[in-house]
mmCIF file of C-alpha atoms in Angstrom:
data_model
loop_
_atom_site.group_PDB
_atom_site.id
_atom_site.type_symbol
_atom_site.label_atom_id
_atom_site.label_comp_id
_atom_site.label_asym_id
_atom_site.label_seq_id
_atom_site.Cartn_x
_atom_site.Cartn_y
_atom_site.Cartn_z
ATOM 1 C CA UNK A 237 -10.680 77.459 -129.510
ATOM 2 C CA UNK A 238 -8.302 78.623 -126.839
ATOM 3 C CA UNK A 239 -4.546 78.079 -127.410
ATOM 4 C CA UNK A 240 -2.897 75.605 -125.025
ATOM 5 C CA UNK A 241 0.754 75.769 -124.200
ATOM 6 C CA UNK A 242 3.404 73.382 -123.013
ATOM 7 C CA UNK A 243 5.594 76.035 -121.388
ATOM 8 C CA UNK A 244 5.033 79.588 -120.293
ATOM 9 C CA UNK A 245 8.210 81.641 -120.081
ATOM 10 C CA UNK A 246 8.241 84.767 -117.910
ATOM 11 C CA UNK A 247 10.922 87.104 -119.113
ATOM 12 C CA UNK A 248 11.771 88.038 -122.717
ATOM 13 C CA UNK A 249 15.368 88.822 -122.366
ATOM 14 C CA UNK A 250 18.308 86.924 -123.962
ATOM 15 C CA UNK A 251 17.831 83.889 -121.719
ATOM 16 C CA UNK A 252 14.132 83.798 -122.058
ATOM 17 C CA UNK A 253 14.078 84.147 -125.843
ATOM 18 C CA UNK A 254 16.826 81.549 -126.263
ATOM 19 C CA UNK A 255 14.821 79.055 -124.154
ATOM 20 C CA UNK A 256 11.696 79.794 -126.233
ATOM 21 C CA UNK A 257 13.484 79.102 -129.503
ATOM 22 C CA UNK A 258 15.162 75.934 -128.128
ATOM 23 C CA UNK A 259 11.821 74.482 -126.938
ATOM 24 C CA UNK A 260 9.903 75.572 -130.072
ATOM 25 C CA UNK A 261 12.509 73.730 -132.176
ATOM 26 C CA UNK A 262 11.351 70.556 -130.397
ATOM 27 C CA UNK A 263 7.768 71.320 -131.335
ATOM 28 C CA UNK A 264 6.708 72.438 -127.948
ATOM 29 C CA UNK A 265 4.122 75.231 -127.756
ATOM 30 C CA UNK A 266 5.553 78.173 -125.965
ATOM 31 C CA UNK A 267 3.928 81.391 -124.485
ATOM 32 C CA UNK A 268 6.586 84.135 -124.025
ATOM 33 C CA UNK A 269 5.536 86.824 -121.637
ATOM 34 C CA UNK A 270 6.816 90.213 -122.919
ATOM 35 C CA UNK A 271 5.258 92.902 -120.827
ATOM 36 C CA UNK A 272 5.322 96.398 -122.355
ATOM 37 C CA UNK A 273 7.868 98.750 -120.753
ATOM 38 C CA UNK A 274 6.469 101.405 -118.381
ATOM 39 C CA UNK A 275 9.357 103.760 -119.237
ATOM 40 C CA UNK A 276 11.442 104.266 -122.443
ATOM 41 C CA UNK A 277 14.459 101.947 -122.562
ATOM 42 C CA UNK A 278 17.785 103.730 -122.308
ATOM 43 C CA UNK A 279 20.696 102.950 -124.637
ATOM 44 C CA UNK A 280 22.178 99.680 -123.672
ATOM 45 C CA UNK A 281 25.958 99.885 -123.603
ATOM 46 C CA UNK A 282 26.434 96.309 -122.262
ATOM 47 C CA UNK A 283 28.451 93.636 -124.148
ATOM 48 C CA UNK A 284 28.918 89.973 -123.161
ATOM 49 C CA UNK A 285 31.930 87.678 -123.511
ATOM 50 C CA UNK A 286 30.382 84.475 -124.872
ATOM 51 C CA UNK A 287 32.323 81.182 -125.138
ATOM 52 C CA UNK A 288 32.326 78.508 -127.873
ATOM 53 C CA UNK A 289 29.412 76.570 -126.341
ATOM 54 C CA UNK A 290 27.141 79.697 -126.337
ATOM 55 C CA UNK A 291 28.227 80.597 -129.844
ATOM 56 C CA UNK A 292 27.521 77.108 -131.179
ATOM 57 C CA UNK A 293 23.978 77.067 -129.609
ATOM 58 C CA UNK A 294 23.103 80.563 -130.809
ATOM 59 C CA UNK A 295 24.380 79.691 -134.328
ATOM 60 C CA UNK A 296 22.142 76.587 -134.310
ATOM 61 C CA UNK A 297 19.194 78.930 -133.671
ATOM 62 C CA UNK A 298 20.360 81.273 -136.479
ATOM 63 C CA UNK A 299 20.637 84.130 -133.990
ATOM 64 C CA UNK A 300 24.431 84.716 -133.938
ATOM 65 C CA UNK A 301 25.183 88.431 -134.751
ATOM 66 C CA UNK A 302 27.435 89.405 -137.706
ATOM 67 C CA UNK A 303 31.168 89.849 -137.292
ATOM 68 C CA UNK A 304 30.823 93.546 -136.664
ATOM 69 C CA UNK A 305 28.726 92.805 -133.595
ATOM 70 C CA UNK A 306 30.475 89.683 -132.401
ATOM 71 C CA UNK A 307 34.170 90.527 -132.149
ATOM 72 C CA UNK A 308 36.600 87.657 -131.968
ATOM 73 C CA UNK A 309 39.000 87.729 -129.014
ATOM 74 C CA UNK A 310 42.403 86.460 -130.108
ATOM 75 C CA UNK A 311 44.271 87.400 -126.904
ATOM 76 C CA UNK A 312 43.631 88.245 -123.353
ATOM 77 C CA UNK A 313 45.719 90.142 -120.905
ATOM 78 C CA UNK A 314 45.162 90.234 -117.199
ATOM 79 C CA UNK A 315 47.289 92.748 -115.207
ATOM 80 C CA UNK A 316 47.740 92.785 -111.386
ATOM 81 C CA UNK A 317 48.226 95.938 -109.315
ATOM 82 C CA UNK A 318 51.987 95.676 -109.282
ATOM 83 C CA UNK A 319 53.847 93.520 -111.794
ATOM 84 C CA UNK A 320 51.884 90.248 -111.892
ATOM 85 C CA UNK A 321 50.150 89.462 -115.250
ATOM 86 C CA UNK A 322 48.651 86.621 -117.253
ATOM 87 C CA UNK A 323 48.353 86.317 -120.986
ATOM 88 C CA UNK A 324 46.145 83.962 -123.019
ATOM 89 C CA UNK A 325 46.496 83.335 -126.701
ATOM 90 C CA UNK A 326 43.960 81.554 -128.978
ATOM 91 C CA UNK A 327 46.658 80.265 -131.193
ATOM 92 C CA UNK A 328 48.515 78.603 -128.363
ATOM 93 C CA UNK A 329 45.179 76.873 -127.396
ATOM 94 C CA UNK A 330 44.701 75.729 -130.978
ATOM 95 C CA UNK A 331 41.293 77.472 -131.219
ATOM 96 C CA UNK A 332 39.767 80.210 -133.348
ATOM 97 C CA UNK A 333 39.001 82.515 -130.502
ATOM 98 C CA UNK A 334 39.139 82.708 -126.694
ATOM 99 C CA UNK A 335 35.706 84.317 -126.643
ATOM 100 C CA UNK A 336 33.484 86.579 -128.709
ATOM 101 C CA UNK A 337 32.466 90.032 -127.403
ATOM 102 C CA UNK A 338 28.800 90.284 -128.410
ATOM 103 C CA UNK A 339 26.951 93.621 -128.525
ATOM 104 C CA UNK A 340 23.837 93.151 -126.440
ATOM 105 C CA UNK A 341 21.352 95.183 -128.603
ATOM 106 C CA UNK A 342 22.401 93.332 -131.703
ATOM 107 C CA UNK A 343 21.988 89.928 -130.089
ATOM 108 C CA UNK A 344 18.612 90.942 -128.639
ATOM 109 C CA UNK A 345 17.480 92.099 -132.072
ATOM 110 C CA UNK A 346 18.480 88.763 -133.669
ATOM 111 C CA UNK A 347 16.652 86.792 -130.983
ATOM 112 C CA UNK A 348 13.466 88.901 -131.313
ATOM 113 C CA UNK A 349 13.435 88.402 -135.057
ATOM 114 C CA UNK A 350 13.797 84.680 -134.678
ATOM 115 C CA UNK A 351 10.971 84.550 -132.074
ATOM 116 C CA UNK A 352 8.754 86.566 -134.316
ATOM 117 C CA UNK A 353 8.975 84.065 -137.160
ATOM 118 C CA UNK A 354 8.661 80.924 -135.079
ATOM 119 C CA UNK A 355 4.995 79.736 -135.242
ATOM 120 C CA UNK A 356 5.452 77.573 -132.150
ATOM 121 C CA UNK A 357 5.904 80.727 -129.943
ATOM 122 C CA UNK A 358 3.262 83.190 -129.003
ATOM 123 C CA UNK A 359 4.080 86.505 -127.496
ATOM 124 C CA UNK A 360 1.729 87.275 -124.608
ATOM 125 C CA UNK A 361 1.320 90.303 -122.379
ATOM 126 C CA UNK A 362 0.517 88.445 -119.147
ATOM 127 C CA UNK A 363 1.327 84.895 -117.905
ATOM 128 C CA UNK A 364 -0.953 82.082 -119.098
ATOM 129 C CA UNK A 365 -1.610 78.553 -117.838
ATOM 130 C CA UNK A 366 0.819 75.870 -118.782
ATOM 131 C CA UNK A 367 2.215 72.638 -117.215
ATOM 132 C CA UNK A 368 5.538 74.460 -116.782
ATOM 133 C CA UNK A 369 6.367 78.109 -116.026
ATOM 134 C CA UNK A 370 10.020 79.045 -116.647
ATOM 135 C CA UNK A 371 11.126 82.107 -114.830
ATOM 136 C CA UNK A 372 13.781 84.022 -116.748
ATOM 137 C CA UNK A 373 13.091 87.497 -115.381
ATOM 138 C CA UNK A 374 16.634 88.340 -114.224
ATOM 139 C CA UNK A 375 18.122 89.145 -110.793
ATOM 140 C CA UNK A 376 15.233 91.193 -109.633
ATOM 141 C CA UNK A 377 12.537 88.610 -110.665
ATOM 142 C CA UNK A 378 9.174 89.541 -109.282
ATOM 143 C CA UNK A 379 7.796 86.024 -109.829
ATOM 144 C CA UNK A 380 10.534 84.462 -107.764
ATOM 145 C CA UNK A 381 9.598 86.824 -104.979
ATOM 146 C CA UNK A 382 5.872 86.160 -105.424
ATOM 147 C CA UNK A 383 6.514 82.411 -105.144
ATOM 148 C CA UNK A 384 8.404 82.907 -101.916
ATOM 149 C CA UNK A 385 11.728 81.494 -103.073
ATOM 150 C CA UNK A 386 14.679 82.442 -100.897
ATOM 151 C CA UNK A 387 17.431 84.200 -102.919
ATOM 152 C CA UNK A 388 20.631 84.129 -100.803
ATOM 153 C CA UNK A 389 22.513 87.378 -101.668
ATOM 154 C CA UNK A 390 26.083 88.164 -100.647
ATOM 155 C CA UNK A 391 26.635 91.901 -101.540
ATOM 156 C CA UNK A 392 30.155 92.710 -102.671
ATOM 157 C CA UNK A 393 29.995 96.391 -101.756
ATOM 158 C CA UNK A 394 30.860 97.168 -105.384
ATOM 159 C CA UNK A 395 29.023 98.625 -108.376
ATOM 160 C CA UNK A 396 29.701 97.851 -111.927
ATOM 161 C CA UNK A 397 29.934 100.880 -114.278
ATOM 162 C CA UNK A 398 29.474 100.068 -118.005
ATOM 163 C CA UNK A 399 29.932 102.340 -120.939
ATOM 164 C CA UNK A 400 31.574 102.546 -124.377
ATOM 165 C CA UNK A 401 34.804 104.190 -125.457
ATOM 166 C CA UNK A 402 36.305 105.187 -128.803
ATOM 167 C CA UNK A 403 40.067 104.596 -128.607
ATOM 168 C CA UNK A 404 42.979 106.264 -130.374
ATOM 169 C CA UNK A 405 44.600 102.876 -131.047
ATOM 170 C CA UNK A 406 42.955 99.692 -132.440
ATOM 171 C CA UNK A 407 42.147 97.087 -129.834
ATOM 172 C CA UNK A 408 43.830 94.357 -131.841
ATOM 173 C CA UNK A 409 41.216 91.781 -130.826
ATOM 174 C CA UNK A 410 42.651 91.837 -127.257
ATOM 175 C CA UNK A 411 40.425 91.681 -124.157
ATOM 176 C CA UNK A 412 42.232 93.567 -121.362
ATOM 177 C CA UNK A 413 41.683 93.508 -117.600
ATOM 178 C CA UNK A 414 43.391 95.430 -114.740
ATOM 179 C CA UNK A 415 43.141 94.852 -111.024
ATOM 180 C CA UNK A 416 43.860 98.091 -109.349
ATOM 181 C CA UNK A 417 43.193 99.955 -106.084
ATOM 182 C CA UNK A 418 40.498 101.917 -108.026
ATOM 183 C CA UNK A 419 38.670 98.615 -108.833
ATOM 184 C CA UNK A 420 38.677 95.974 -111.511
ATOM 185 C CA UNK A 421 38.676 97.465 -115.078
ATOM 186 C CA UNK A 422 37.897 95.502 -118.279
ATOM 187 C CA UNK A 423 38.166 96.662 -121.946
ATOM 188 C CA UNK A 424 36.292 94.370 -124.314
ATOM 189 C CA UNK A 425 36.921 94.802 -128.014
ATOM 190 C CA UNK A 426 34.032 95.848 -130.265
ATOM 191 C CA UNK A 427 33.337 96.581 -133.888
ATOM 192 C CA UNK A 428 35.142 93.731 -135.455
ATOM 193 C CA UNK A 429 38.839 92.827 -136.039
ATOM 194 C CA UNK A 430 39.876 96.355 -136.822
ATOM 195 C CA UNK A 431 37.751 98.161 -134.439
ATOM 196 C CA UNK A 432 38.798 101.142 -132.243
ATOM 197 C CA UNK A 433 35.900 100.730 -129.717
ATOM 198 C CA UNK A 434 35.672 98.903 -126.459
ATOM 199 C CA UNK A 435 32.990 98.036 -124.030
ATOM 200 C CA UNK A 436 33.906 99.007 -120.467
ATOM 201 C CA UNK A 437 33.058 97.202 -117.246
ATOM 202 C CA UNK A 438 34.588 98.946 -114.178
ATOM 203 C CA UNK A 439 33.890 97.399 -110.762
ATOM 204 C CA UNK A 440 34.311 100.175 -108.223
ATOM 205 C CA UNK A 441 33.630 100.531 -104.474
ATOM 206 C CA UNK A 442 29.959 101.290 -103.845
ATOM 207 C CA UNK A 443 30.773 104.581 -102.267
ATOM 208 C CA UNK A 444 32.767 105.754 -105.319
ATOM 209 C CA UNK A 445 30.141 104.845 -107.844
ATOM 210 C CA UNK A 446 27.990 108.065 -107.638
ATOM 211 C CA UNK A 447 31.067 110.114 -108.113
ATOM 212 C CA UNK A 448 32.194 108.370 -111.249
ATOM 213 C CA UNK A 449 28.683 108.397 -112.746
ATOM 214 C CA UNK A 450 28.448 112.137 -112.316
ATOM 215 C CA UNK A 451 32.129 113.027 -113.110
ATOM 216 C CA UNK A 452 32.745 115.044 -116.310
ATOM 217 C CA UNK A 453 33.927 113.177 -119.313
ATOM 218 C CA UNK A 454 37.494 114.433 -119.148
ATOM 219 C CA UNK A 455 38.063 113.328 -115.608
ATOM 220 C CA UNK A 456 36.306 110.023 -116.189
ATOM 221 C CA UNK A 457 38.324 109.054 -119.236
ATOM 222 C CA UNK A 458 41.566 110.295 -117.559
ATOM 223 C CA UNK A 459 40.994 107.871 -114.717
ATOM 224 C CA UNK A 460 40.464 105.002 -117.123
ATOM 225 C CA UNK A 461 43.673 105.944 -119.035
ATOM 226 C CA UNK A 462 45.649 105.850 -115.896
ATOM 227 C CA UNK A 463 44.373 102.426 -114.789
ATOM 228 C CA UNK A 464 44.773 101.055 -118.284
ATOM 229 C CA UNK A 465 48.308 102.580 -118.526
ATOM 230 C CA UNK A 466 47.240 104.303 -121.817
ATOM 231 C CA UNK A 467 47.451 100.981 -123.566
ATOM 232 C CA UNK A 468 44.897 102.137 -126.200
ATOM 233 C CA UNK A 469 45.992 105.816 -126.339
ATOM 234 C CA UNK A 470 43.573 108.681 -125.869
ATOM 235 C CA UNK A 471 40.060 107.599 -124.892
ATOM 236 C CA UNK A 472 36.711 109.247 -125.827
ATOM 237 C CA UNK A 473 33.460 108.382 -124.221
ATOM 238 C CA UNK A 474 30.875 107.357 -126.763
ATOM 239 C CA UNK A 475 27.973 106.088 -124.715
ATOM 240 C CA UNK A 476 26.038 106.676 -121.538
ATOM 241 C CA UNK A 477 27.218 105.364 -118.226
ATOM 242 C CA UNK A 478 25.137 102.504 -116.557
ATOM 243 C CA UNK A 479 25.581 101.100 -113.141
ATOM 244 C CA UNK A 480 24.298 98.213 -110.976
ATOM 245 C CA UNK A 481 25.354 96.647 -107.673
ATOM 246 C CA UNK A 482 27.457 93.526 -107.729
ATOM 247 C CA UNK A 483 26.603 90.437 -105.725
ATOM 248 C CA UNK A 484 26.961 86.676 -105.556
ATOM 249 C CA UNK A 485 23.526 85.135 -105.193
ATOM 250 C CA UNK A 486 21.769 81.826 -105.647
ATOM 251 C CA UNK A 487 18.230 80.666 -105.223
ATOM 252 C CA UNK A 488 17.702 77.981 -102.570
ATOM 253 C CA UNK A 489 15.090 76.182 -104.803
ATOM 254 C CA UNK A 490 15.215 76.200 -108.620
ATOM 255 C CA UNK A 491 12.006 74.413 -109.152
ATOM 256 C CA UNK A 492 8.751 73.443 -107.330
ATOM 257 C CA UNK A 493 4.992 72.958 -107.673
ATOM 258 C CA UNK A 494 3.086 76.013 -108.844
ATOM 259 C CA UNK A 495 1.469 77.858 -105.963
ATOM 260 C CA UNK A 496 -2.142 76.989 -105.555
ATOM 261 C CA UNK A 497 -1.929 73.579 -107.391
ATOM 262 C CA UNK A 498 -4.532 71.206 -105.967
ATOM 263 C CA UNK A 499 -5.651 67.702 -106.903
ATOM 264 C CA UNK A 500 -8.685 69.218 -108.633
ATOM 265 C CA UNK A 501 -6.472 70.831 -111.341
ATOM 266 C CA UNK A 502 -3.708 69.625 -113.600
ATOM 267 C CA UNK A 503 -0.358 69.643 -111.715
ATOM 268 C CA UNK A 504 1.801 72.570 -112.787
ATOM 269 C CA UNK A 505 5.297 73.532 -111.869
ATOM 270 C CA UNK A 506 7.829 76.312 -112.112
ATOM 271 C CA UNK A 507 11.594 76.370 -112.765
ATOM 272 C CA UNK A 508 14.256 79.219 -112.564
ATOM 273 C CA UNK A 509 16.920 79.925 -115.168
ATOM 274 C CA UNK A 510 19.599 82.557 -115.726
ATOM 275 C CA UNK A 511 19.976 85.397 -113.335
ATOM 276 C CA UNK A 512 16.690 84.675 -111.685
ATOM 277 C CA UNK A 513 18.457 81.580 -110.359
ATOM 278 C CA UNK A 514 22.017 82.895 -109.731
ATOM 279 C CA UNK A 515 24.418 85.856 -109.970
ATOM 280 C CA UNK A 516 28.198 85.814 -110.128
ATOM 281 C CA UNK A 517 30.854 88.607 -110.309
ATOM 282 C CA UNK A 518 31.418 89.723 -113.891
ATOM 283 C CA UNK A 519 35.204 89.695 -113.610
ATOM 284 C CA UNK A 520 35.485 86.538 -115.775
ATOM 285 C CA UNK A 521 32.543 87.389 -118.011
ATOM 286 C CA UNK A 522 30.793 84.032 -117.386
ATOM 287 C CA UNK A 523 27.335 85.369 -116.329
ATOM 288 C CA UNK A 524 25.463 85.010 -119.579
ATOM 289 C CA UNK A 525 27.315 81.822 -120.492
ATOM 290 C CA UNK A 526 26.083 80.187 -117.319
ATOM 291 C CA UNK A 527 22.430 81.406 -118.084
ATOM 292 C CA UNK A 528 22.602 80.017 -121.572
ATOM 293 C CA UNK A 529 23.935 76.776 -120.250
ATOM 294 C CA UNK A 530 20.876 76.672 -117.939
ATOM 295 C CA UNK A 531 18.370 76.878 -120.732
ATOM 296 C CA UNK A 532 20.394 74.449 -122.991
ATOM 297 C CA UNK A 533 20.258 71.865 -120.138
ATOM 298 C CA UNK A 534 16.599 72.506 -119.406
ATOM 299 C CA UNK A 535 15.704 72.136 -123.055
ATOM 300 C CA UNK A 536 17.674 68.896 -123.380
ATOM 301 C CA UNK A 537 16.027 67.339 -120.383
ATOM 302 C CA UNK A 538 12.581 68.287 -121.608
ATOM 303 C CA UNK A 539 13.366 67.024 -125.102
ATOM 304 C CA UNK A 540 14.491 63.623 -123.942
ATOM 305 C CA UNK A 541 11.671 62.962 -121.470
ATOM 306 C CA UNK A 542 9.346 59.974 -121.836
ATOM 307 C CA UNK A 543 6.375 60.710 -123.962
ATOM 308 C CA UNK A 544 3.985 60.198 -121.048
ATOM 309 C CA UNK A 545 5.744 62.752 -118.871
ATOM 310 C CA UNK A 546 4.546 66.397 -118.621
ATOM 311 C CA UNK A 547 6.923 69.321 -119.165
ATOM 312 C CA UNK A 548 6.077 70.164 -115.556
ATOM 313 C CA UNK A 549 7.215 66.795 -114.124
ATOM 314 C CA UNK A 550 9.122 67.619 -110.986
ATOM 315 C CA UNK A 551 11.435 64.623 -111.373
ATOM 316 C CA UNK A 552 12.793 66.075 -114.645
ATOM 317 C CA UNK A 553 13.030 69.613 -113.162
ATOM 318 C CA UNK A 554 14.964 68.373 -110.103
ATOM 319 C CA UNK A 555 17.357 66.619 -112.384
ATOM 320 C CA UNK A 556 17.894 69.958 -114.128
ATOM 321 C CA UNK A 557 18.440 71.768 -110.744
ATOM 322 C CA UNK A 558 20.987 69.212 -109.532
ATOM 323 C CA UNK A 559 22.954 69.326 -112.816
ATOM 324 C CA UNK A 560 23.059 73.102 -113.011
ATOM 325 C CA UNK A 561 23.860 73.702 -109.360
ATOM 326 C CA UNK A 562 26.778 71.324 -109.655
ATOM 327 C CA UNK A 563 27.937 73.206 -112.715
ATOM 328 C CA UNK A 564 27.536 76.535 -111.079
ATOM 329 C CA UNK A 565 29.322 75.815 -107.793
ATOM 330 C CA UNK A 566 32.993 75.811 -108.975
ATOM 331 C CA UNK A 567 32.534 78.901 -111.150
ATOM 332 C CA UNK A 568 30.822 80.793 -108.252
ATOM 333 C CA UNK A 569 33.542 79.792 -105.728
ATOM 334 C CA UNK A 570 36.352 80.854 -108.179
ATOM 335 C CA UNK A 571 34.776 84.286 -108.951
ATOM 336 C CA UNK A 572 34.076 84.922 -105.283
ATOM 337 C CA UNK A 573 37.645 83.997 -104.295
ATOM 338 C CA UNK A 574 39.133 86.248 -106.970
ATOM 339 C CA UNK A 575 36.912 89.123 -106.072
ATOM 340 C CA UNK A 576 37.800 88.845 -102.373
ATOM 341 C CA UNK A 577 41.452 88.500 -103.157
ATOM 342 C CA UNK A 578 41.791 91.451 -105.447
ATOM 343 C CA UNK A 579 39.670 93.884 -103.465
ATOM 344 C CA UNK A 580 41.840 93.655 -100.358
ATOM 345 C CA UNK A 581 44.417 96.374 -99.851
ATOM 346 C CA UNK A 582 46.727 94.781 -97.237
ATOM 347 C CA UNK A 583 50.370 94.721 -98.461
ATOM 348 C CA UNK A 584 50.937 90.997 -97.759
ATOM 349 C CA UNK A 585 47.828 90.060 -99.885
ATOM 350 C CA UNK A 586 49.033 92.362 -102.596
ATOM 351 C CA UNK A 587 52.316 90.541 -102.737
ATOM 352 C CA UNK A 588 50.617 87.184 -102.631
ATOM 353 C CA UNK A 589 48.193 87.845 -105.478
ATOM 354 C CA UNK A 590 50.819 89.239 -107.745
ATOM 355 C CA UNK A 591 53.050 86.331 -106.999
ATOM 356 C CA UNK A 592 50.036 84.085 -107.768
ATOM 357 C CA UNK A 593 49.583 85.780 -111.188
ATOM 358 C CA UNK A 594 53.277 85.303 -112.093
ATOM 359 C CA UNK A 595 53.121 81.668 -110.989
ATOM 360 C CA UNK A 596 49.894 81.019 -112.872
ATOM 361 C CA UNK A 597 51.405 82.496 -116.051
ATOM 362 C CA UNK A 598 54.124 79.911 -115.784
ATOM 363 C CA UNK A 599 51.920 76.975 -114.775
ATOM 364 C CA UNK A 600 51.509 75.358 -118.257
ATOM 365 C CA UNK A 601 48.864 72.697 -118.016
ATOM 366 C CA UNK A 602 46.885 74.459 -115.275
ATOM 367 C CA UNK A 603 46.725 77.626 -117.217
ATOM 368 C CA UNK A 604 45.668 75.642 -120.430
ATOM 369 C CA UNK A 605 42.973 73.867 -118.478
ATOM 370 C CA UNK A 606 41.632 77.102 -117.010
ATOM 371 C CA UNK A 607 41.526 78.699 -120.473
ATOM 372 C CA UNK A 608 39.583 75.756 -121.977
ATOM 373 C CA UNK A 609 37.128 75.783 -119.164
ATOM 374 C CA UNK A 610 36.403 79.381 -119.694
ATOM 375 C CA UNK A 611 36.060 78.853 -123.410
ATOM 376 C CA UNK A 612 33.344 76.215 -122.824
ATOM 377 C CA UNK A 613 35.560 73.373 -124.023
ATOM 378 C CA UNK A 614 36.491 70.064 -122.267
ATOM 379 C CA UNK A 615 33.147 69.878 -120.388
#
């Protein structure tokens, strides 16, 4: 007898697998489309800054990596291009951590293992029929394009360069970020509390990206040392360099009836989540947190639906769309505003933004509120 499913998820990345596990926990039958790769996967040097809400959810699914692959951030330093700076401290906020820097391959492995042992989830090679198709394919989603969903993209004229470094000095559980004329540079601590490694995310002008990707190791690490003011001593490249264009983007529609649905067949619907629905600048490390909040909200709405409602009920999906668009708007506006402010080179703006950093550092309640919002608290 053919298997029937409540939800078909297209995309088996972090967001897609997390959604599959959340739905399976509620006894929904899930088909997870995990198409074989056409080319061998390259070493993944990415790391994500996850907040307390994301950590709690992944722990509830028993997929949180061990301490070596989920490094606690106790402090955060943000440096302007002159003398402005902001410092955040977990102790001052009365919390265990400001964030956790999670190694992407380690998290993907934990999620894959959990999916493999969840009987409510079946891995399939191609999409199957279900009342609801959840599209979690990332920013370059082919299904979103196939369904004719407009994806409003604002290019930033920047590329992110990601890699890994071995540092002479321990990172001290500090996440560091510098705004400089050469771009926005972030060092994210790895390998646990006593680690000497960091994940690098360097946002550079689009025209400069090819040069830095091809630059020899000595010149590349020297540039990073200069921007970071040698805060971690000598630097050694210990991973390949990856790059991708930066943009702000949002889908005009996040849900709708499945193309080709007619009165003669059971109504089916689709819904977007994660980077298939939205992209934000990585300067505050909120991208994956927003995607995980998407699937958490979608799973909650499906879980609490009336028994007679289908998982593809558009009334439910539009409720999800409204909730998540409202949650995304202030984050997207803040990231876009900061990106625009710190990529301008005019002297008056340089003075203004460094004055702003110094004022924010002394702002008290505003600074505390901002920190708690980024940590996924007080929501």
